[in-house]
Coordinates of C-alpha atoms and ligand atoms in Angstrom, one line a residue:
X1 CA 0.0 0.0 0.0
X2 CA 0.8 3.4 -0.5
X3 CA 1.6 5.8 2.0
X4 CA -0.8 8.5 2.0
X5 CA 0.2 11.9 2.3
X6 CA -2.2 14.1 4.1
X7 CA -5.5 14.2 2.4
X8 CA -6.0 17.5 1.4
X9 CA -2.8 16.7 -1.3
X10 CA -4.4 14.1 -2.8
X11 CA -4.9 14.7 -6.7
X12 CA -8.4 13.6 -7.4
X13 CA -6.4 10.8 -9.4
X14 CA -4.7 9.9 -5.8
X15 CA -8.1 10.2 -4.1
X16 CA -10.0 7.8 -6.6
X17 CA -7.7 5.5 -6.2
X18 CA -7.1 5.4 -2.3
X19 CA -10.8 5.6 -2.1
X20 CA -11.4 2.3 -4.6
X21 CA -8.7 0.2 -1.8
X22 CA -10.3 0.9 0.9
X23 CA -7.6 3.0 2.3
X24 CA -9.7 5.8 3.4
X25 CA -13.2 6.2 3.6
X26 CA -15.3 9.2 1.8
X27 CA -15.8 10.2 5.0
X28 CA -12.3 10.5 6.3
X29 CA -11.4 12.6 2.9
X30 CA -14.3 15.1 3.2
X31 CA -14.1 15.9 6.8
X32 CA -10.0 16.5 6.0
X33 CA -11.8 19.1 3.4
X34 CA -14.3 20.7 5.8
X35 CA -11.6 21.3 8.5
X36 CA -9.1 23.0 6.3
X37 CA -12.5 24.8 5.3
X38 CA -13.0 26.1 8.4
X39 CA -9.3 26.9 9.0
X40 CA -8.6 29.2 6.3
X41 CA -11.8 30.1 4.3
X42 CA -12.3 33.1 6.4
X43 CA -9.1 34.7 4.8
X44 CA -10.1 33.1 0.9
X45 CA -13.8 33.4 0.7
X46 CA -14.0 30.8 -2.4
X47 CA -17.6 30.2 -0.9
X48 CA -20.8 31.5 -1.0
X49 CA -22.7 28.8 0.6
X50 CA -20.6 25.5 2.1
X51 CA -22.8 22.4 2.4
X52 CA -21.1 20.6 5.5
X53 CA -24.0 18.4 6.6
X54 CA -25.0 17.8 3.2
X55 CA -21.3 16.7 2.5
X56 CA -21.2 14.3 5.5
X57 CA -24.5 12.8 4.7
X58 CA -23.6 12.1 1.3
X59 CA -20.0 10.8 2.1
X60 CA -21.4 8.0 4.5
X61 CA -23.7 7.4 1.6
X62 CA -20.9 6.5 -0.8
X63 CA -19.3 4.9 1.7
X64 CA -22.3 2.4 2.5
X65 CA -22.6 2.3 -0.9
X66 CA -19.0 0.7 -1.4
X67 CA -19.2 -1.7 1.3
X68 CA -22.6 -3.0 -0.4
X69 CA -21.6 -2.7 -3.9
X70 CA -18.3 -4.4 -3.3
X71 CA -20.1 -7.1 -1.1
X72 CA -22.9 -7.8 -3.9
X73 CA -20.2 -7.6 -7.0
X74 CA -22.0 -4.5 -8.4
X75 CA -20.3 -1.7 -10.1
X76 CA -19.2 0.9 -8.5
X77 CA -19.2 4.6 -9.7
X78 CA -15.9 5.9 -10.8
X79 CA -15.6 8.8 -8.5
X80 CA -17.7 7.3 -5.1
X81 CA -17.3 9.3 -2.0
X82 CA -14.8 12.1 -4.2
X83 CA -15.9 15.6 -2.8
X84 CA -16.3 18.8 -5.3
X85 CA -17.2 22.5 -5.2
X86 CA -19.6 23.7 -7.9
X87 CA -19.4 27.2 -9.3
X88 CA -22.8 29.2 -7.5
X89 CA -24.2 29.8 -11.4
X90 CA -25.1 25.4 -11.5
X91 CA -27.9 24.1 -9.9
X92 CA -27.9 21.2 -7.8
X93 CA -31.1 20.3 -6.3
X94 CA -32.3 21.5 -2.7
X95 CA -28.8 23.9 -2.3
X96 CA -29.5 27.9 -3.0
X97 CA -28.2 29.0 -6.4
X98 CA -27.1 32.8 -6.0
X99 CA -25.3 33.4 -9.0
X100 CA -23.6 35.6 -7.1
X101 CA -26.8 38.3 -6.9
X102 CA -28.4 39.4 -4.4
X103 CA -31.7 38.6 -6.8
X104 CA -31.7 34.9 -6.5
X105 CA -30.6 35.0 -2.6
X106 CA -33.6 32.9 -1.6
X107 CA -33.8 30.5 -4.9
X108 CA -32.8 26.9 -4.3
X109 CA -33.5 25.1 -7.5
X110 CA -35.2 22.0 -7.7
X111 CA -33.5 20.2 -10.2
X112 CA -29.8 19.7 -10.8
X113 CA -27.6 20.7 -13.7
X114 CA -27.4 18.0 -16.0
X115 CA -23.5 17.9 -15.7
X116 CA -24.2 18.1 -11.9
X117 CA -26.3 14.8 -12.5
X118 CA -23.8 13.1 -14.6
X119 CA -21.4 13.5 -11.5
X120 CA -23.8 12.6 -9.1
X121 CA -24.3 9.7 -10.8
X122 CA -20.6 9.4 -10.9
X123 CA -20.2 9.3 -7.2
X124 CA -19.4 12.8 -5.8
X125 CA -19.8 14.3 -2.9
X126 CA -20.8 18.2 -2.7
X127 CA -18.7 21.0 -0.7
X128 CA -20.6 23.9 -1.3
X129 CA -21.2 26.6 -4.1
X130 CA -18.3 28.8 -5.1
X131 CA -17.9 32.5 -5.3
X132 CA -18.4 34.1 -8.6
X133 CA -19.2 37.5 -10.6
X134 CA -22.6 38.3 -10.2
X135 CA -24.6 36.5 -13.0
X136 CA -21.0 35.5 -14.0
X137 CA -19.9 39.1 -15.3
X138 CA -16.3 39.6 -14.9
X139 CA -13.0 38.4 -14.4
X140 CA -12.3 39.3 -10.9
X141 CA -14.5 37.8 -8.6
X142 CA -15.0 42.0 -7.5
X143 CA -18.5 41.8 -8.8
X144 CA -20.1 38.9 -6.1
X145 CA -22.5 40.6 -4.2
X146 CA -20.9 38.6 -1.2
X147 CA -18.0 40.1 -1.1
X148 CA -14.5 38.9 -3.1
X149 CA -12.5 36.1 -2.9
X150 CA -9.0 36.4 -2.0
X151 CA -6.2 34.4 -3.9
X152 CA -4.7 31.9 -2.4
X153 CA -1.4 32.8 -3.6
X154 CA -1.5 36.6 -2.5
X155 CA -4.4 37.6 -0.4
X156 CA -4.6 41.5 -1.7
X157 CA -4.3 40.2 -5.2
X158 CA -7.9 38.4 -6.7
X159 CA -8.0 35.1 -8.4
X160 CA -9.3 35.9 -11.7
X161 CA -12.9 35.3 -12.5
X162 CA -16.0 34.7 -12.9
X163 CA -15.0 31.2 -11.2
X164 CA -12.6 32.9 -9.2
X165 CA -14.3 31.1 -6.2
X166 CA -13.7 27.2 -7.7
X167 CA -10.2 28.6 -8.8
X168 CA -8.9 29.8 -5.5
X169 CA -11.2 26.5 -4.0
X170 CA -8.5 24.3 -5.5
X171 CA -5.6 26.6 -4.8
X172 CA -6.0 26.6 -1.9
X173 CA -6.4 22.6 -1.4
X174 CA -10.1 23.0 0.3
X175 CA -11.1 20.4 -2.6
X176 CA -9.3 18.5 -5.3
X177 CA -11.1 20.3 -7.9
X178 CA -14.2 22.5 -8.5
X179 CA -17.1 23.1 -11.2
X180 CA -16.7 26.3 -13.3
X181 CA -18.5 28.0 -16.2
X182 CA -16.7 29.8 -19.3
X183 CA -18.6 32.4 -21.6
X184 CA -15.3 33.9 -22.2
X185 CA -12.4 32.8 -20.5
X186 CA -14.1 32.0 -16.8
X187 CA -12.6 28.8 -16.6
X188 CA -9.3 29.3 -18.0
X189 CA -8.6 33.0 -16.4
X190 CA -8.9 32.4 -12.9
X191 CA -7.1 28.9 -13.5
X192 CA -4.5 30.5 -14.4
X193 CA -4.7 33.3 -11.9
X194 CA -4.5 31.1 -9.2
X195 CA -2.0 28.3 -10.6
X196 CA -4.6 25.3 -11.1
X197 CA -5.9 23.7 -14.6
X198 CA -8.8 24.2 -16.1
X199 CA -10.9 22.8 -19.3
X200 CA -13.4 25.1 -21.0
X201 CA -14.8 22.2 -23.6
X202 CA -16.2 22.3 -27.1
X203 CA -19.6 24.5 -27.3
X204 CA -22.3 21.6 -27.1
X205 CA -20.1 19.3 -25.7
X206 CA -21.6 19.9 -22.3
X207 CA -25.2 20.5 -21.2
X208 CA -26.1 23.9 -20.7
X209 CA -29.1 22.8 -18.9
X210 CA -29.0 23.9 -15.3
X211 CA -26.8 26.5 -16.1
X212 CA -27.7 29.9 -15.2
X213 CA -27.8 31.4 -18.4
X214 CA -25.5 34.2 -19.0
X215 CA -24.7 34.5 -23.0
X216 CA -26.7 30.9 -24.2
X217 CA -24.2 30.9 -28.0
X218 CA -21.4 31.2 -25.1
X219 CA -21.5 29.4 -22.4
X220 CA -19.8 26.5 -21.4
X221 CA -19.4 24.2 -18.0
X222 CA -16.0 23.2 -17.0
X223 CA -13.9 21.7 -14.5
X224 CA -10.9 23.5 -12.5
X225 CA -8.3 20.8 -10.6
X226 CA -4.5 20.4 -10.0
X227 CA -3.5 18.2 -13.0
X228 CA -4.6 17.6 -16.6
X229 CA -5.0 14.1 -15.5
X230 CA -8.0 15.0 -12.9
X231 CA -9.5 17.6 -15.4
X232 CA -9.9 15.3 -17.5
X233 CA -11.3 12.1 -15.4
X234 CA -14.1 15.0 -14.6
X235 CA -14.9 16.0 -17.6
X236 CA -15.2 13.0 -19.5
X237 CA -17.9 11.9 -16.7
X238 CA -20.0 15.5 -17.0
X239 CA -19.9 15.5 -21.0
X240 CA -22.4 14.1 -23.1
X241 CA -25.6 14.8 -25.0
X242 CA -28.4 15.7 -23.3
X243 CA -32.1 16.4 -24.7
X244 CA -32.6 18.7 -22.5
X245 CA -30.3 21.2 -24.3
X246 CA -31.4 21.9 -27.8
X247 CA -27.7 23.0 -28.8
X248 CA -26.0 19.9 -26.9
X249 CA -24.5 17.5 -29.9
X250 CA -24.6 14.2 -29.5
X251 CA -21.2 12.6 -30.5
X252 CA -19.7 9.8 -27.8
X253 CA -17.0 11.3 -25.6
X254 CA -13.5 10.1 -26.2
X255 CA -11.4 8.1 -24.4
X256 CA -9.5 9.0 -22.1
X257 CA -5.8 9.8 -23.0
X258 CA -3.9 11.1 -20.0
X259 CA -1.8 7.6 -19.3
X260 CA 1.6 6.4 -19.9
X261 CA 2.8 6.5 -23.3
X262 CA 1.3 9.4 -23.9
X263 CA 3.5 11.3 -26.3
X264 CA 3.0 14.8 -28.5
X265 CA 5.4 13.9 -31.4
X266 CA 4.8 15.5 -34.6
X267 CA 2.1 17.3 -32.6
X268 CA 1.6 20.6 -34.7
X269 CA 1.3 23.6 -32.5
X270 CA 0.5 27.0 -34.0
X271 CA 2.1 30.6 -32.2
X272 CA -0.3 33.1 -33.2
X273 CA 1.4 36.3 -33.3
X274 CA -1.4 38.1 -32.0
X275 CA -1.5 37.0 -29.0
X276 CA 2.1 38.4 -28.0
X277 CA 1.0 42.0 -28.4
X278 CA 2.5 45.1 -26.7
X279 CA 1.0 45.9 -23.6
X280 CA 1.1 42.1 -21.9
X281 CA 3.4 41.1 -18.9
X282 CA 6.8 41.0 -20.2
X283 CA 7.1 37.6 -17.9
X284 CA 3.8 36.3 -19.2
X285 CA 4.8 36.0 -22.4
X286 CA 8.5 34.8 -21.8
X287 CA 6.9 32.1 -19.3
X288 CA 4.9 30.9 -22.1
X289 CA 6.9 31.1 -25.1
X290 CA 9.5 29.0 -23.0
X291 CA 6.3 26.7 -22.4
X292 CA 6.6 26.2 -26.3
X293 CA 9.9 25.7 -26.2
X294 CA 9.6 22.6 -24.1
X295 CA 6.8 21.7 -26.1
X296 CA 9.5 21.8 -29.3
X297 CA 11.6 19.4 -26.8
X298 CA 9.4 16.9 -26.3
X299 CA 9.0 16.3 -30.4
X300 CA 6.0 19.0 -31.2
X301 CA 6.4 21.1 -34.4
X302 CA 6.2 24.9 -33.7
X303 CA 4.8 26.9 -36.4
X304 CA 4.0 30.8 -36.5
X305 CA 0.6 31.8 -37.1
X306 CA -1.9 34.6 -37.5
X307 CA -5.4 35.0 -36.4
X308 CA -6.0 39.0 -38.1
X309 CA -9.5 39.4 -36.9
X310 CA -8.0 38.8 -33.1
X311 CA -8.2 42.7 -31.8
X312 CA -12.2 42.3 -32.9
X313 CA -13.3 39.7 -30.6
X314 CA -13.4 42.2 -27.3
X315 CA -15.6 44.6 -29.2
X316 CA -17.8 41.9 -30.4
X317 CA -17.7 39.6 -27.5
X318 CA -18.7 42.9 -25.4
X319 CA -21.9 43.3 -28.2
X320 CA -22.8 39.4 -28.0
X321 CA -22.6 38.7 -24.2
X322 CA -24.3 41.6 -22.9
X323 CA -27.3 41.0 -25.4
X324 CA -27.8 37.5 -24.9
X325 CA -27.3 38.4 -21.0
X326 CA -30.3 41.1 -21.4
X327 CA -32.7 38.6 -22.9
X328 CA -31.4 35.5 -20.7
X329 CA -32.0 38.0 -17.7
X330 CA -35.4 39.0 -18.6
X331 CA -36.4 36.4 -16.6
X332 CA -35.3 37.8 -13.0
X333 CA -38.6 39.8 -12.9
X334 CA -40.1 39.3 -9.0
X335 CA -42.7 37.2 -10.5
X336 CA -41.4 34.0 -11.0
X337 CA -37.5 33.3 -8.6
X338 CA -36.0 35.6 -6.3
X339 CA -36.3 38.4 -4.9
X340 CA -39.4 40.5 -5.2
X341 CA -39.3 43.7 -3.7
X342 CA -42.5 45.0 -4.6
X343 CA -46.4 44.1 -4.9
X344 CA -47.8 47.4 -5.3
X345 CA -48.6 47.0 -9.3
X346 CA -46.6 45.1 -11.9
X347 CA -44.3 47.8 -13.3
X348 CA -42.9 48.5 -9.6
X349 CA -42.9 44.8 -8.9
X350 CA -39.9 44.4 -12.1
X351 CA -38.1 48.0 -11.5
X352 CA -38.3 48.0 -7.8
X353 CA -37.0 44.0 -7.9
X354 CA -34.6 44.5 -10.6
X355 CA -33.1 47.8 -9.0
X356 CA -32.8 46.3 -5.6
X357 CA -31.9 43.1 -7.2
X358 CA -29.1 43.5 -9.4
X359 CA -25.7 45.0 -8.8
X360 CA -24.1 47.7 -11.2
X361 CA -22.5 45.6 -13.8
X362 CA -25.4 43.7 -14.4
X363 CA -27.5 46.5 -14.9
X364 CA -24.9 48.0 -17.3
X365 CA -24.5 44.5 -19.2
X366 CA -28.1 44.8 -19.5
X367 CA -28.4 48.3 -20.4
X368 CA -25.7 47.8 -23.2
X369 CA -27.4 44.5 -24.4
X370 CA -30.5 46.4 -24.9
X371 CA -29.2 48.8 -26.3
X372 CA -27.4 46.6 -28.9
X373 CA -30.3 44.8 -29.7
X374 CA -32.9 47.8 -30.5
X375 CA -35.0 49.0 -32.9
X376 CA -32.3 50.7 -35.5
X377 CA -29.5 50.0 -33.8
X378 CA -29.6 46.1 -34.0
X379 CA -27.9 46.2 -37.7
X380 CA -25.1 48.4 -36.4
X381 CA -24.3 46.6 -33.7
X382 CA -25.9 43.3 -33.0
X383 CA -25.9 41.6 -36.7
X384 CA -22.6 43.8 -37.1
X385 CA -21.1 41.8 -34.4
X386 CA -22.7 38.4 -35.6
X387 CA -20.9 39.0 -38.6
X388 CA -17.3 39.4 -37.5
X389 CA -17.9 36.7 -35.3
X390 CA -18.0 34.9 -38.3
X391 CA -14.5 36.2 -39.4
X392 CA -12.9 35.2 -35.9
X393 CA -14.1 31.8 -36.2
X394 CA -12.9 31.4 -39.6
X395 CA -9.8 32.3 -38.3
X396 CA -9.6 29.5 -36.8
X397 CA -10.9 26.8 -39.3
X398 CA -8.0 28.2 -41.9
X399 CA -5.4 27.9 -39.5
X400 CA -6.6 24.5 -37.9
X401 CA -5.8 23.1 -42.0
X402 CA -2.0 23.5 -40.7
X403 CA -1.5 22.9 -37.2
X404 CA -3.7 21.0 -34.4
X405 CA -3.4 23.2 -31.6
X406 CA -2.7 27.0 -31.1
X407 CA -1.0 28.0 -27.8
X408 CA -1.2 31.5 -26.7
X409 CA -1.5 33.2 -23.0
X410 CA -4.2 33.1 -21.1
X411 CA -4.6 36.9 -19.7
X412 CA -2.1 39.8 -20.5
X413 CA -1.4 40.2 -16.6
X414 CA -0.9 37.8 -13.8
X415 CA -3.8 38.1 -10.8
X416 CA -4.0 42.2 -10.1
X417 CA -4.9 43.9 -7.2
X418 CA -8.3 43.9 -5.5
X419 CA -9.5 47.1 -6.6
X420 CA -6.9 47.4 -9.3
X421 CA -9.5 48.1 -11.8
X422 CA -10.9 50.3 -9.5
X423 CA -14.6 51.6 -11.5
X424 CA -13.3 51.2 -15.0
X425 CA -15.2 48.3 -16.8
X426 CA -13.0 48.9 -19.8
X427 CA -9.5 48.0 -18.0
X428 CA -11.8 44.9 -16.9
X429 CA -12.9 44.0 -20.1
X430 CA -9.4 44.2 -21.5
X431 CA -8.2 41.3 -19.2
X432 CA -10.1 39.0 -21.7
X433 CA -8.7 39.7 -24.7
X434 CA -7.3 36.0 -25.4
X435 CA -9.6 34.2 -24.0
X436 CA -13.0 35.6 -25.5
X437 CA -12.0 34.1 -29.3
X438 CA -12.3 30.6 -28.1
X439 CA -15.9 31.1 -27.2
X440 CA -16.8 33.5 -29.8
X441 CA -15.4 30.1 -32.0
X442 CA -17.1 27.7 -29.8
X443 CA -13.6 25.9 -29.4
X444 CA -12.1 24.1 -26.6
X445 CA -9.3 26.0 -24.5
X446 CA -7.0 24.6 -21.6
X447 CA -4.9 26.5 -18.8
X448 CA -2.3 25.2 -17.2
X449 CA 0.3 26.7 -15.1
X450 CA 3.9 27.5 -16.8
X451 CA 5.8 29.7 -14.1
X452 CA 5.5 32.6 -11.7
X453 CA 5.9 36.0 -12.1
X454 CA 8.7 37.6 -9.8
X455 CA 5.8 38.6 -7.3
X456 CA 5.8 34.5 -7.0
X457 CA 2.3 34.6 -8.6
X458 CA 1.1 32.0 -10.7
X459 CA 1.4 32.2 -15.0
X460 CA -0.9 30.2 -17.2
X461 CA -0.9 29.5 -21.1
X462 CA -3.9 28.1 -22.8
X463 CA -4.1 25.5 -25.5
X464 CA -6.8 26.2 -27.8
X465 CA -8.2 22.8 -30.3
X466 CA -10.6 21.9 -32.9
X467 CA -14.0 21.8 -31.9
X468 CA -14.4 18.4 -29.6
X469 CA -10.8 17.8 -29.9
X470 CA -10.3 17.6 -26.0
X471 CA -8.3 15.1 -26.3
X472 CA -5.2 16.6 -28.1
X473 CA -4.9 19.8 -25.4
X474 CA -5.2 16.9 -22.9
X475 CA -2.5 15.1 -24.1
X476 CA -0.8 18.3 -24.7
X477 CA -1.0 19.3 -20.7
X478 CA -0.4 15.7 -19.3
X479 CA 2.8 15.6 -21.2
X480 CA 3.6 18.6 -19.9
X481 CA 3.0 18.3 -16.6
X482 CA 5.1 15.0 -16.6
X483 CA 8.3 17.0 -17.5
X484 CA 7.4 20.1 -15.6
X485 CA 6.2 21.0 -11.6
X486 CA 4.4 24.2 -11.9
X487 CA 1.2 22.3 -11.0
X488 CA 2.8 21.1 -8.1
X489 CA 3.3 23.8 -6.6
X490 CA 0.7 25.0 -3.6
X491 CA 0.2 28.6 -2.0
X492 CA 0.8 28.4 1.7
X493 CA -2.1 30.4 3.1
Ligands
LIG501 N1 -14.9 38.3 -18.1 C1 -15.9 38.0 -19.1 C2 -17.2 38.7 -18.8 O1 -17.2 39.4 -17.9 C3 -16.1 36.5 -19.2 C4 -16.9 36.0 -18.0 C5 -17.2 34.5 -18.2 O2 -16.6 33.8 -18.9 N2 -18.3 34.1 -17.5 O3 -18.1 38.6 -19.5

């Protein structure tokens, strides 16, 4: 046997697999998570609502469940008794979905997400609901209406967002991974903000269903952990069709290809000039281009490439989101979840509950999104936007004829100061500028760490694929991470 170092370490790889012998029980591993919890999440904040008893209750569940199963020679779930956070925007059944917002304080949905199902079924056990940007707006985690979450690595310094929360979950080892959502760059930004990995899959790869919807031709469910390896255990159980989202495809997952043997010879990785613009770190883009480098090492092909429509996708991501957002949020109206803060007559039921309910940048995303979407101005901006959207994405397609993958940066900074930004949306917006493409393509991205910066904060690069081509930034990271230790590395909070 093993030895087992203390739980909290354990890579959900680690954890499956002491779990399956017997080693430890569920319950063992999830009360190691809810005491380091309690120890340190008053300084992190990664939660809005922990689910302790729920946790417990569950955990002797899959541990019963074990015993039985292994007793009666039934099969057991691949990830019995592993505990998870879930990003606040999911809904799992009978545990309040904020979103972040004060609007949906009181909503506890009574259904779960179908990729909270799919792990369900799979075995997990549930931490609590992570931190994130109201209605997932942002990339700080500056825009929760309860409060910010501190990163792990530097407490002044945020952990990227919107998943900020699930990032700086699994920083900061209070569970092996976390639940996140990407509209444009949600997972990968605050992965690589806090020095964890992160998958933002294929557009219809995942359900959408139980998603809070922020931008519907955007949005995408993902999973945050230490390793490619455990990224990609979890997403391979979460994926899938699923009726219940008209836009979901139905194409069988792939295996899985994180094992020994793995190799990225002859692996074609394009450098797209764009992304190394003036104006990013200095020791962001050396950390990554060195990244390459060892890509080169291990027998990839480097090629240079361009993406020219690249310096439209913040302008038209910042035109898409907030009008989908402004329809999708219609919905928050008093009448039907949340808060109501008014019964006087109809019209002051929506103002009064959408004034009192929503925080600034969701009332400016929705203002905008209006905006972009009316009467004589939906030409100019709207189907404007739709159309270079079109020109991004066949960016892409020409340049995936000549290499597989495209590696790039994730952000243009490592994690900034809370309140860095101070009220200027725009300097917000501008952290996103290499991430948004990938959704705005509906393409798969990865983060994974590459270095520190010399304030000894983390530095991410992304992998960006071919649509449902998971499997080649997989590889990509796992190889990586067997000839690097960046991953391994842990903030001491
Ligand atoms: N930062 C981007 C925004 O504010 C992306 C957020 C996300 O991916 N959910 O819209």
């Amino acid at each position: 046997m093993k030895e087992i170092k203390n739980l909290v370490d354990l890579t959900v790889t680690e954890a499956v697999e002491v779990l399956s012998s017997g080693q430890i029980s569920s319950r063992e591993l999830t009360e190691a998570y809810l005491e380091r919890i309690s120890e340190h999440e008053r300084d992190i904040h990664a939660f809005i609502t922990t689910t302790p008893d729920l946790a417990l209750k569950m955990a002797d569940g899959a541990d019963t469940k074990r015993l039985k199963a292994t007793k009666e020679n039934e099969n057991i779930p691949p990830l019995l008794g592993l505990p998870l956070a879930i990003k606040d925007v999911l809904c799992v059944e009978g545990v309040r979905a904020t979103c972040g917002s004060k609007i949906l304080e009181q909503f506890t949905p009574p259904f779960n997400a179908t990729v909270v199902e799919n792990l369900l079924n799979a075995g997990v056990v549930v931490l609590g609901k992570t931190n994130t940007d109201e209605f997932a707006m942002g990339s700080s985690t500056e825009n929760s209406a309860y409060g910010v979450t501190h990163n792990p690595w530097n407490k002044e310094r945020v952990p990227g967002g919107s998943s900020g929360g699930s990032a700086a979950a699994v920083a900061a080892k209070f569970s092996p991974a976390a639940l996140g959502t990407d509209t444009g760059g949600s997972v990968r930004q605050p992965a690589s903000f806090c020095g964890v990995t992160g998958i933002k899959p294929t557009y219809g790869r995942v359900s959408r269903y139980g998603l809070i919807a922020y931008g519907s031709s955007l949005d995408s469910a993902g999973v945050l952990a230490r390793t490619t390896e455990d990224v990609e255990i979890i997403f391979r159980l979460m994926a899938g069709y699923d009726e219940r989202d008209a836009t979901s495809i139905d194409a069988p997952v792939a295996d899985a290809v994180c094992r020994d043997g793995a190799d990225v010879k002859g692996l074609r990785i394009g450098v797209p000039k764009e992304y190394f613009i003036e104006g990013i770190q200095p020791e962001v883009a050396q950390s990554v281009r060195t990244a390459v480098e060892t890509f080169r090492d291990l027998g990839a092909e480097i090629i240079d490439i361009s993406l020219p429509h690249t310096e439209y996708a913040l302008p038209v991501y910042y035109l898409i989101a907030p009008a989908e957002a402004s329809a999708n949020l219609a919905r928050f109206d008093g009448v039907r979840y949340g808060l109501r803060a008014s019964d006087e007559n109809m019209l002051k039921m929506y103002t009064e509950s959408r004034g009192a309910g929503f925080g600034p940048e969701v009332k400016r995303r929705i203002m905008l999104g209006t905006y972009a979407l009316s009467a004589g101005y939906y030409d100019a901006y709207y189907g404007q936007a739709q159309k270079v959207r079109t020109l991004i994405k066949s960016d892409f397609e020409n340049v995936f004829s000549k290499v597989d993958v495209i590696a790039a940066p994730v952000a243009p900074t490592t994690a900034f100061k809370i309140g860095g930004h101070g009220d200027d949306p725009l300097a917000m917006y501008l952290e996103d500028v290499f991430t948004l493409p990938a959704n705005l393509a509906g393409i798969p991205g990865l983060a994974f760490p590459t270095g520190f910066d010399s304030d000894g904060l983390p530095i991410g690069m992304q992998l960006m694929g071919k649509q449902f081509d998971e499997p080649t930034l997989f590889k990509l990271g796992y190889v990586f991470q067997q000839h690097t230790d960046w991953h391994q590395r842990t903030p001491h909070l």
